[in-house]
Amino acid sequence: MDNGIHDQMEDLMDGWIYFLISLKNG
């Protein structure tokens, strides 16, 4: 298995969570 795609998914999720938190904090 190539973990490259998995790492990209984790980075994407981290970015999405950070985006949602920044929206909450306004």
PDB file of N, CA and C in Angstrom:
ATOM      1  N   MET A   1       0.845  -1.214   0.000  1.00  0.00           N
ATOM      2  CA  MET A   1       0.000   0.000   0.000  1.00  0.00           C
ATOM      3  C   MET A   1       0.869   1.249   0.000  1.00  0.00           C
ATOM      4  N   ASP A   2       0.417   2.248  -0.734  1.00  0.00           N
ATOM      5  CA  ASP A   2       1.109   3.534  -0.764  1.00  0.00           C
ATOM      6  C   ASP A   2       0.395   4.476   0.200  1.00  0.00           C
ATOM      7  N   ASN A   3       1.114   4.962   1.184  1.00  0.00           N
ATOM      8  CA  ASN A   3       0.502   5.806   2.205  1.00  0.00           C
ATOM      9  C   ASN A   3       0.396   7.266   1.779  1.00  0.00           C
ATOM     10  N   GLY A   4       0.871   7.599   0.569  1.00  0.00           N
ATOM     11  CA  GLY A   4       0.833   8.984   0.113  1.00  0.00           C
ATOM     12  C   GLY A   4      -0.581   9.534   0.115  1.00  0.00           C
ATOM     13  N   ILE A   5      -1.521   8.743  -0.414  1.00  0.00           N
ATOM     14  CA  ILE A   5      -2.909   9.201  -0.498  1.00  0.00           C
ATOM     15  C   ILE A   5      -3.479   9.361   0.913  1.00  0.00           C
ATOM     16  N   HIS A   6      -3.160   8.433   1.793  1.00  0.00           N
ATOM     17  CA  HIS A   6      -3.666   8.498   3.166  1.00  0.00           C
ATOM     18  C   HIS A   6      -3.167   9.770   3.843  1.00  0.00           C
ATOM     19  N   ASP A   7      -1.894  10.113   3.634  1.00  0.00           N
ATOM     20  CA  ASP A   7      -1.338  11.326   4.236  1.00  0.00           C
ATOM     21  C   ASP A   7      -2.054  12.554   3.702  1.00  0.00           C
ATOM     22  N   GLN A   8      -2.370  12.555   2.405  1.00  0.00           N
ATOM     23  CA  GLN A   8      -3.079  13.690   1.821  1.00  0.00           C
ATOM     24  C   GLN A   8      -4.467  13.816   2.443  1.00  0.00           C
ATOM     25  N   MET A   9      -5.128  12.691   2.681  1.00  0.00           N
ATOM     26  CA  MET A   9      -6.454  12.713   3.295  1.00  0.00           C
ATOM     27  C   MET A   9      -6.378  13.291   4.701  1.00  0.00           C
ATOM     28  N   GLU A  10      -5.360  12.896   5.463  1.00  0.00           N
ATOM     29  CA  GLU A  10      -5.206  13.422   6.818  1.00  0.00           C
ATOM     30  C   GLU A  10      -4.962  14.923   6.782  1.00  0.00           C
ATOM     31  N   ASP A  11      -4.118  15.385   5.851  1.00  0.00           N
ATOM     32  CA  ASP A  11      -3.854  16.820   5.729  1.00  0.00           C
ATOM     33  C   ASP A  11      -5.134  17.553   5.377  1.00  0.00           C
ATOM     34  N   LEU A  12      -5.941  16.968   4.491  1.00  0.00           N
ATOM     35  CA  LEU A  12      -7.192  17.604   4.076  1.00  0.00           C
ATOM     36  C   LEU A  12      -8.142  17.717   5.262  1.00  0.00           C
ATOM     37  N   MET A  13      -8.253  16.646   6.042  1.00  0.00           N
ATOM     38  CA  MET A  13      -9.138  16.672   7.208  1.00  0.00           C
ATOM     39  C   MET A  13      -8.662  17.696   8.233  1.00  0.00           C
ATOM     40  N   ASP A  14      -7.346  17.768   8.461  1.00  0.00           N
ATOM     41  CA  ASP A  14      -6.814  18.754   9.404  1.00  0.00           C
ATOM     42  C   ASP A  14      -7.157  20.157   8.945  1.00  0.00           C
ATOM     43  N   GLY A  15      -7.037  20.414   7.647  1.00  0.00           N
ATOM     44  CA  GLY A  15      -7.363  21.731   7.103  1.00  0.00           C
ATOM     45  C   GLY A  15      -8.842  22.039   7.258  1.00  0.00           C
ATOM     46  N   TRP A  16      -9.694  21.048   7.018  1.00  0.00           N
ATOM     47  CA  TRP A  16     -11.147  21.224   7.114  1.00  0.00           C
ATOM     48  C   TRP A  16     -11.549  21.518   8.560  1.00  0.00           C
ATOM     49  N   ILE A  17     -10.979  20.759   9.513  1.00  0.00           N
ATOM     50  CA  ILE A  17     -11.285  20.969  10.930  1.00  0.00           C
ATOM     51  C   ILE A  17     -10.828  22.363  11.356  1.00  0.00           C
ATOM     52  N   TYR A  18      -9.630  22.752  10.930  1.00  0.00           N
ATOM     53  CA  TYR A  18      -9.115  24.083  11.268  1.00  0.00           C
ATOM     54  C   TYR A  18     -10.030  25.163  10.710  1.00  0.00           C
ATOM     55  N   PHE A  19     -10.540  24.939   9.496  1.00  0.00           N
ATOM     56  CA  PHE A  19     -11.455  25.883   8.849  1.00  0.00           C
ATOM     57  C   PHE A  19     -12.738  26.012   9.666  1.00  0.00           C
ATOM     58  N   LEU A  20     -13.311  24.889  10.085  1.00  0.00           N
ATOM     59  CA  LEU A  20     -14.549  24.918  10.872  1.00  0.00           C
ATOM     60  C   LEU A  20     -14.327  25.625  12.208  1.00  0.00           C
ATOM     61  N   ILE A  21     -13.197  25.354  12.860  1.00  0.00           N
ATOM     62  CA  ILE A  21     -12.903  25.986  14.152  1.00  0.00           C
ATOM     63  C   ILE A  21     -12.751  27.494  13.967  1.00  0.00           C
ATOM     64  N   SER A  22     -12.083  27.903  12.897  1.00  0.00           N
ATOM     65  CA  SER A  22     -11.893  29.337  12.667  1.00  0.00           C
ATOM     66  C   SER A  22     -13.234  30.014  12.396  1.00  0.00           C
ATOM     67  N   LEU A  23     -14.156  29.316  11.735  1.00  0.00           N
ATOM     68  CA  LEU A  23     -15.493  29.874  11.514  1.00  0.00           C
ATOM     69  C   LEU A  23     -16.226  30.037  12.847  1.00  0.00           C
ATOM     70  N   LYS A  24     -16.122  29.024  13.711  1.00  0.00           N
ATOM     71  CA  LYS A  24     -16.786  29.076  15.014  1.00  0.00           C
ATOM     72  C   LYS A  24     -16.274  30.259  15.828  1.00  0.00           C
ATOM     73  N   ASN A  25     -14.954  30.435  15.846  1.00  0.00           N
ATOM     74  CA  ASN A  25     -14.351  31.488  16.663  1.00  0.00           C
ATOM     75  C   ASN A  25     -14.599  32.868  16.072  1.00  0.00           C
ATOM     76  N   GLY A  26     -14.985  32.915  14.805  1.00  0.00           N
ATOM     77  CA  GLY A  26     -15.306  34.160  14.154  1.00  0.00           C
ATOM     78  C   GLY A  26     -14.168  35.145  14.160  1.00  0.00           C
TER      79      GLY A  26
END
